Amino acid sequence: MNRIAGIAAASLRRSAATKCTAPSSASSSASLSLSVRSASVASTTTRSYSATASSSSPEWHGTTILCVRKDGKVCMMGDGQVSMGPVVVKPNAKKIRRILPKTSAANRPAGEEGDKDEKGGTIVGFAGSTADAFTLLERLEGKLDEHPGQLARSCVELAKGWRTDKYLRRLEASLLVADETVSLEITGNGDVLESHDGVLGVGSGSNYAIAAARALVDVEGMSAEDVCRKAMTIASDMCVYTNSNYMVEVMDTADGEKKEEDDE
């Protein structure tokens, strides 16, 4: 009887131990499943965030635009290369335009005489998608017609519309604009930037061009065009999306015209 009672007691102890460990095992399995699921969700979220971040950061390939103000002159220079991936699509694209006021000879009716050496207006250079840049160029021209002679105000109005309009905000381009008084950069983030040293640049090789121009702008004997040309040469040697097919626009600044009048 004692032996039978001992066997029964041992069986009861084994049964109780099994019941105690079963919930612990189930809890461990649930915890492991939850951990795997959380890791999967975190990995998916990270991949989704990385994809969104990479797709929302534009890369300006295919151009370098540089603007320099020095000694009464403002010079804007741009290369002519357009690239599609590793392929050069066009080597001589025109990425700089001069917007003339409505009273200029370019906008005067046929047969009406004007000054043949007429200058002034606004110089515009663009980087990014060509279609987007021309859309913004047309908008800027409209703003300049609304606010003649007020480049800063026109640029602010353009940036405001570019940032708030649900169609314009998708345009991927950057603009450099300059007239006789000021040089500005306009971005799709709603920024209107004026340089502290008279040097501005946009495009894939702009960092090289800006660095070179800032090093050369204080060199005596070099004009604004000389500084631009040397800096663009350095940028074209370093940036594979920039060539040496330059287009140049030069304009007298208000300070330069005043200095000439004083000298006379």
Tab-separated table of C-alpha atoms in Angstrom, residues 2 15 21 36 79 84 106 111 136 161 174 203 210-211:
chain	number	residue	atom	x	y	z
A	2	ASN	CA	2.789	2.382	0.812
A	15	SER	CA	0.993	16.362	-13.578
A	21	THR	CA	5.178	24.895	-17.248
A	36	VAL	CA	9.107	38.797	-34.676
A	79	ASP	CA	26.809	75.309	-69.466
A	84	MET	CA	19.687	61.547	-69.099
A	106	ALA	CA	11.748	93.026	-78.360
A	111	GLY	CA	7.583	99.352	-87.474
A	136	LEU	CA	8.194	78.912	-63.738
A	161	GLY	CA	2.496	80.567	-55.506
A	174	SER	CA	15.598	76.094	-59.330
A	203	GLY	CA	22.769	72.857	-60.483
A	210	ILE	CA	30.559	78.791	-56.096
A	211	ALA	CA	33.707	77.780	-54.203
